[in-house]
Short mmCIF file of C-alpha atoms and ligand atoms in Angstrom, two decimals:
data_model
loop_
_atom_site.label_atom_id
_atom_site.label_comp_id
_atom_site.label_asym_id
_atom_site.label_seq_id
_atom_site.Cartn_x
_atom_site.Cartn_y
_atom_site.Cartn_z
CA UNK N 1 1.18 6.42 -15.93
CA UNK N 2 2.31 2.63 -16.47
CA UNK N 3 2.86 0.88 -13.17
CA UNK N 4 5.62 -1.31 -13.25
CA UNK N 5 5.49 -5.29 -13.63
CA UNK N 6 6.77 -8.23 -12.12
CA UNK N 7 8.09 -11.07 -14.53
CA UNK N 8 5.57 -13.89 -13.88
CA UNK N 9 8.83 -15.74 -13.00
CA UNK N 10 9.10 -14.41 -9.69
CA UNK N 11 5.58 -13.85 -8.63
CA UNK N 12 3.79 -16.84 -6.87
CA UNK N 13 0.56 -14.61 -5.90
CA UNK N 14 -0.60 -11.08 -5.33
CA UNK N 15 -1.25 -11.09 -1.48
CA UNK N 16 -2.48 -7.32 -1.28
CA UNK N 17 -3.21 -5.96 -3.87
CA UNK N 18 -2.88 -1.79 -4.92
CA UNK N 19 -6.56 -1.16 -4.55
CA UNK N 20 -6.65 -2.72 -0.85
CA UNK N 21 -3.18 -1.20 0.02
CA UNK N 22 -4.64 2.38 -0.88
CA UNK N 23 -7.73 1.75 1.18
CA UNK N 24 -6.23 -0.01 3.94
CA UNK N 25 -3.10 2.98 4.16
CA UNK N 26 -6.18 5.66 4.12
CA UNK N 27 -7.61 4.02 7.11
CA UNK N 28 -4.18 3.54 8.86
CA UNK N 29 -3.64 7.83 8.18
CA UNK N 30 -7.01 8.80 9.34
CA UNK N 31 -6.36 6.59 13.02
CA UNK N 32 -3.33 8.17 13.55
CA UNK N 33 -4.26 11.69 12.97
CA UNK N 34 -6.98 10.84 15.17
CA UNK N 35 -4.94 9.74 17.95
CA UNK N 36 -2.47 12.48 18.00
CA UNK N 37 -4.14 15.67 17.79
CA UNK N 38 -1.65 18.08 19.63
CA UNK N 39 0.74 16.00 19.43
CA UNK N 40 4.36 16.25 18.24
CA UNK N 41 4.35 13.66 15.93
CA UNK N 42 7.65 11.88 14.19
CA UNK N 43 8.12 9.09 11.94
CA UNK N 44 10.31 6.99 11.73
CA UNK N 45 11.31 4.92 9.25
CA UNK N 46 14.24 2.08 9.12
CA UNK N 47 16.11 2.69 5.33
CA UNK N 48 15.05 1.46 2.79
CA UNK N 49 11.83 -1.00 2.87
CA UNK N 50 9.46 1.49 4.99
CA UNK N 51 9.87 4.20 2.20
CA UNK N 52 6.99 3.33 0.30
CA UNK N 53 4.83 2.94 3.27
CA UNK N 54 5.95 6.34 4.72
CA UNK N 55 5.77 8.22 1.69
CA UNK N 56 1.89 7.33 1.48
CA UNK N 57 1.09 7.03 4.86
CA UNK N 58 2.42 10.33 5.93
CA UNK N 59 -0.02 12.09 3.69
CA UNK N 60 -2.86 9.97 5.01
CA UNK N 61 -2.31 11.93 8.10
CA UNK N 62 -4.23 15.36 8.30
CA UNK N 63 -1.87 16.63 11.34
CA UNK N 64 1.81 18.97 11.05
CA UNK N 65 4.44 15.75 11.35
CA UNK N 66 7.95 15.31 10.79
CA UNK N 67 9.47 12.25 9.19
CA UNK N 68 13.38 11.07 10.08
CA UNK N 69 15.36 8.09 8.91
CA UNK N 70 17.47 5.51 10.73
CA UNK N 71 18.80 2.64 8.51
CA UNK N 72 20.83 -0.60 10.07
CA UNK N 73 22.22 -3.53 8.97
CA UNK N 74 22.63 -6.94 10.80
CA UNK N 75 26.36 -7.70 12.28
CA UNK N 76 27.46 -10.50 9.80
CA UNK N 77 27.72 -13.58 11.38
CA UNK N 78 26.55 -11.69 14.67
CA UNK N 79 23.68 -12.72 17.18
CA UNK N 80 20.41 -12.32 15.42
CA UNK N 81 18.48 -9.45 16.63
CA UNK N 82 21.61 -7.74 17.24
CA UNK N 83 22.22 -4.71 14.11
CA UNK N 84 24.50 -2.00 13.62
CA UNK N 85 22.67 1.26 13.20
CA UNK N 86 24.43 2.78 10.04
CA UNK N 87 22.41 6.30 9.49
CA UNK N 88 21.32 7.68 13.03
CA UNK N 89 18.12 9.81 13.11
CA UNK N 90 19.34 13.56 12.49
CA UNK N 91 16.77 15.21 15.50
CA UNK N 92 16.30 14.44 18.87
CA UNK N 93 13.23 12.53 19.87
CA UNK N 94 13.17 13.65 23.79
CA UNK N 95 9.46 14.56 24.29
CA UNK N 96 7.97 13.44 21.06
CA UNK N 97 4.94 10.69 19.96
CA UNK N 98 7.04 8.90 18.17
CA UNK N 99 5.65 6.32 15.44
CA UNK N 100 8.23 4.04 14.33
CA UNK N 101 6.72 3.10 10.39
CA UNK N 102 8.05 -0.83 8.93
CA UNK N 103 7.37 -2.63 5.74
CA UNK N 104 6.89 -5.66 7.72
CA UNK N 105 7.57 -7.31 10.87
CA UNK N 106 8.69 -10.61 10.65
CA UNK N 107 10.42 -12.23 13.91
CA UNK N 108 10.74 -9.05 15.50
CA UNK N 109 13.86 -8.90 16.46
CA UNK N 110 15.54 -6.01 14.25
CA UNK N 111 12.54 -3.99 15.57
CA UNK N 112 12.46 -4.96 18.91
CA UNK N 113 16.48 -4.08 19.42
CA UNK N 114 15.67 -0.50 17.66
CA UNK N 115 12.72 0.00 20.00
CA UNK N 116 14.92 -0.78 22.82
CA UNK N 117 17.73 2.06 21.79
CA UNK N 118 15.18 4.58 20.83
CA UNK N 119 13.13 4.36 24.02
CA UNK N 120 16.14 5.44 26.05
CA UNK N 121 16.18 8.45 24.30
CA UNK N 122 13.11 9.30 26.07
CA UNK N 123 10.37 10.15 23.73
CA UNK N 124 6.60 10.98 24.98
CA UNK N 125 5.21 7.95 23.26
CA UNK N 126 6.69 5.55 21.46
CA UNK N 127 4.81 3.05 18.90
CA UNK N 128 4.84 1.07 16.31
CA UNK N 129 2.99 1.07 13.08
CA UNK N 130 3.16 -2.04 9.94
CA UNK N 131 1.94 -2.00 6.56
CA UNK N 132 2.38 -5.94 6.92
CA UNK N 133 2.68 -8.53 10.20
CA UNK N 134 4.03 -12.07 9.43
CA UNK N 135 2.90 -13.14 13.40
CA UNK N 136 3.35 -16.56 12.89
CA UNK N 137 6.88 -15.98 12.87
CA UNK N 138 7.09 -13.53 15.91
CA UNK N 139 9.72 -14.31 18.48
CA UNK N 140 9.84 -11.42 20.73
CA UNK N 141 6.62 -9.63 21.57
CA UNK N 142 5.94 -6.02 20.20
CA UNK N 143 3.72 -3.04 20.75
CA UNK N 144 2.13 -3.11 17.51
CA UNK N 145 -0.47 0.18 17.64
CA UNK N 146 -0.83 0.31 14.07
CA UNK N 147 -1.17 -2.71 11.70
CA UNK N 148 -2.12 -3.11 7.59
CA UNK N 149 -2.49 -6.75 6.97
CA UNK N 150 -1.76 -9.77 8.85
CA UNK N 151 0.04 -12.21 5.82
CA UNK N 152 1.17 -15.62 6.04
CA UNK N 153 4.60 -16.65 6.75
CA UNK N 154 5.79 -16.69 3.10
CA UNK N 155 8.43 -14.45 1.41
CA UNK N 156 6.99 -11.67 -0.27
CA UNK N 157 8.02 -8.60 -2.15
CA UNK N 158 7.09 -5.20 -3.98
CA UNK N 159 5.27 -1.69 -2.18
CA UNK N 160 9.06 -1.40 -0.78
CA UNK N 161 9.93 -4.86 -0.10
CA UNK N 162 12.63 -6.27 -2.21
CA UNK N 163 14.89 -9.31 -3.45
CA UNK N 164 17.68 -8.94 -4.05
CA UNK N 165 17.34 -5.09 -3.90
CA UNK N 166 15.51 -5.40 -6.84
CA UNK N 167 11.11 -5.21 -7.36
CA UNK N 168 10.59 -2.71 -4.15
CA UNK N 169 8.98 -0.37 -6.66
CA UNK N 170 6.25 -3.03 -7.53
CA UNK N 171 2.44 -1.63 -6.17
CA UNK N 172 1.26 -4.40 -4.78
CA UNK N 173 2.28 -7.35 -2.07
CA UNK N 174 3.36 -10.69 -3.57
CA UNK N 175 4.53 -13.97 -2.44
CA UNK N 176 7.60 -15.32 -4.23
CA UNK N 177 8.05 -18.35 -6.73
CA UNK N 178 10.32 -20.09 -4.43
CA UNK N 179 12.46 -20.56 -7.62
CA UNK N 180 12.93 -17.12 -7.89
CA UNK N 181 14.35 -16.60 -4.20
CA UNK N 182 17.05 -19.26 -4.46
CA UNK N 183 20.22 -18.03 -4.46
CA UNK N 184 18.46 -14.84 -2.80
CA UNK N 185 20.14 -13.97 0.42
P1 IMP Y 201 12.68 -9.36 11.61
O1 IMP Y 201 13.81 -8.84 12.45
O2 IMP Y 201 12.71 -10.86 11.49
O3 IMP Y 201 11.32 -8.88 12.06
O4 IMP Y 201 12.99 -8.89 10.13
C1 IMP Y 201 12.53 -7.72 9.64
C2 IMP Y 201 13.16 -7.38 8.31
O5 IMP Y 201 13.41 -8.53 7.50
C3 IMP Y 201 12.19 -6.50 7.52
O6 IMP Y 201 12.32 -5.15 7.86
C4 IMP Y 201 12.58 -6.84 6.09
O7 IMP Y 201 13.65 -6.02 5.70
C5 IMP Y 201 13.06 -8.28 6.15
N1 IMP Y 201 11.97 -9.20 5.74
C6 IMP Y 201 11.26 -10.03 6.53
N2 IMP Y 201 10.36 -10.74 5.82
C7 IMP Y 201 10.49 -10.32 4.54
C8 IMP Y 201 9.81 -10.67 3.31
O8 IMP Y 201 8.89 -11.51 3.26
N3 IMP Y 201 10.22 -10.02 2.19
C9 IMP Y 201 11.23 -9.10 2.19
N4 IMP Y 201 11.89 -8.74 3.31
C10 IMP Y 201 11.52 -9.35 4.47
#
């Protein structure tokens, strides 16, 4: 099977590449499984960069799990940090180990505000677990259990990250030409 390309026009450099992603997911599956044995486990993922991740991480994890969706969007023109849930998870979370599953995590703030609303609906445990962490950039602190790679505080895109909607189905990590990202929003 051909995997797909990215025009050399819009990738700078390959940050992580398929191979380490595999490896590095693998590792990430096999924790978690061995963290919560007994446990009822959910996923969570926020619509649509952490469908890659979830879609290969959940079958890293040799335990019975469920997997639900949330998606949001930021109020336009709103206070940053501040988003608008759009699709609500469809089950209850009360009593669960909840794993909340991100692309990335840049400043924070989108994840920290969904944190915030999902930990009043009283779940057993609630974490956190990133294919990629842009800490340089962090404003508000968060309980990352579960973290891929650490990456630089450059745009990047592809293994569900996207510009302009377009190049999330790209398997590997890249930083962007910044040619390619004006005009991006
Ligand atoms: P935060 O609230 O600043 O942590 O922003 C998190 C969201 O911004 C992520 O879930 C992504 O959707 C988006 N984002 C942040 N950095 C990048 C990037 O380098 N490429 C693509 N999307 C990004």
């Amino acid at each position: 099977m051909a995997s797909p390309k990215a025009p050399e026009s819009l990738v700078e450099r390959v940050l992580v590449t398929e191979e380490q992603i595999t490896a590095r997911v693998a590792e990430l599956g096999a924790s978690i499984a061995h963290d919560h044995q007994g446990r009822d486990v959910r996923l969570i993922t926020i619509l649509r960069g952490g469908l890659i991740f979830l879609a290969d991480l959940c079958r890293a994890i040799d335990l019975p799990l469920q997997v639900d969706f949330m998606a949001v969007s930021s109020y336009v023109g709103g206070r940053p940090g501040v988003v608008r849930v759009t699709k609500d998870l469809d089950d209850s979370i009360e009593g669960a180990s909840v794993i909340v599953v991100e692309d990335i995590v840049d400043t924070g703030l989108t994840l920290n505000y969904i944190l915030r609303m999902l930990k009043e609906r009283q779940p057993a445990t609630l974490e956190v677990c990133t294919l990629l962490d842009k800490d340089v950039r962090r404003i508000v602190d968060l309980p990352i259990t579960y973290r891929g790679f650490s990456i630089p505080d450059r745009f990047v895109v592809g293994y569900g990250l996207d510009v302009n909607g377009l190049y999330r189905n790209l398997p590997f990590v890249a930083t962007v030409r910044d040619e390619a990202l004006a005009g991006a929003g």
